[in-house]
């Protein structure tokens, strides 16, 4: 974990981030009963927690409405996946998730880049971060790539990815990712119901202290010294899902992680 790479520029973008997010309080929203239940859950973790929506289906309805207000920004195929999910309690099947990813790749290739690659985890969950090289690029090439890639992701994949990972790791739609991780760990019985957000933040800080020290001294954390700072098994597949689904893939980044070279430029 937390390996060091040389001669590599990372281009990172959260795949589940959206251009417009409706925020609901855990104590508010249109669905009073859902909000009341969510308030009970969130208060046991970190007090009233902000939410992107009172439920996954409510979030899908918001995203579809947003797509309708911005014609051409979200493909009909991606919208169709979201509509089908509404008929199945907000669940997106693996096949639809993979199809959306494939169409995103095709879109990027059509713009003149190589096929995007990212780390893939349990349940086909893809890392929300690129690990790409821009070695030797001009500023204009870099800016054009960011725009082209972002447009393709928005068009074919962004909303489907958000909902797919929400079902796996954040069904309560918390906007704070640490809160979402703690909620996920508790729901999967990876920690006790008494495990708190404060405890997670303390353990996370200890993890990062060790990982940073080892990184700075070229003493990599192969022994799991940093991971041992958590009171749960960081490498349990269910734990990995909780972290990856909520954008925390850097805990599992290895030297073997795939590198994307969008312009197929020579690397040193």
PDB file of N, CA and C in Angstrom, residues 5-9 133 135 267-268:
ATOM      1  N   UNK A   5       5.866   6.105  -6.784  1.00  0.00           N
ATOM      2  CA  UNK A   5       6.206   5.981  -8.192  1.00  0.00           C
ATOM      3  C   UNK A   5       7.083   7.159  -8.576  1.00  0.00           C
ATOM      4  N   UNK A   6       8.041   6.921  -9.477  1.00  0.00           N
ATOM      5  CA  UNK A   6       8.912   7.983  -9.961  1.00  0.00           C
ATOM      6  C   UNK A   6       8.615   8.246 -11.427  1.00  0.00           C
ATOM      7  N   UNK A   7       8.787   9.517 -11.865  1.00  0.00           N
ATOM      8  CA  UNK A   7       8.574   9.871 -13.251  1.00  0.00           C
ATOM      9  C   UNK A   7       7.134   9.771 -13.698  1.00  0.00           C
ATOM     10  N   UNK A   8       6.212   9.929 -12.778  1.00  0.00           N
ATOM     11  CA  UNK A   8       4.801   9.764 -13.114  1.00  0.00           C
ATOM     12  C   UNK A   8       4.010  10.943 -12.585  1.00  0.00           C
ATOM     13  N   UNK A   9       3.179  11.510 -13.451  1.00  0.00           N
ATOM     14  CA  UNK A   9       2.292  12.587 -13.035  1.00  0.00           C
ATOM     15  C   UNK A   9       0.901  12.028 -12.910  1.00  0.00           C
ATOM     16  N   UNK A 133      -0.416   9.162 -16.906  1.00  0.00           N
ATOM     17  CA  UNK A 133       0.810   9.910 -17.127  1.00  0.00           C
ATOM     18  C   UNK A 133       0.579  10.997 -18.162  1.00  0.00           C
ATOM     19  N   UNK A 135       3.360  12.863 -19.074  1.00  0.00           N
ATOM     20  CA  UNK A 135       4.766  13.182 -19.323  1.00  0.00           C
ATOM     21  C   UNK A 135       4.938  13.754 -20.728  1.00  0.00           C
ATOM     22  N   UNK A 267       7.479   6.955 -22.344  1.00  0.00           N
ATOM     23  CA  UNK A 267       7.727   7.169 -20.923  1.00  0.00           C
ATOM     24  C   UNK A 267       9.172   6.801 -20.611  1.00  0.00           C
ATOM     25  N   UNK A 268       9.806   7.497 -19.670  1.00  0.00           N
ATOM     26  CA  UNK A 268      11.211   7.223 -19.348  1.00  0.00           C
ATOM     27  C   UNK A 268      11.375   5.871 -18.674  1.00  0.00           C
TER      28      UNK A 268
END
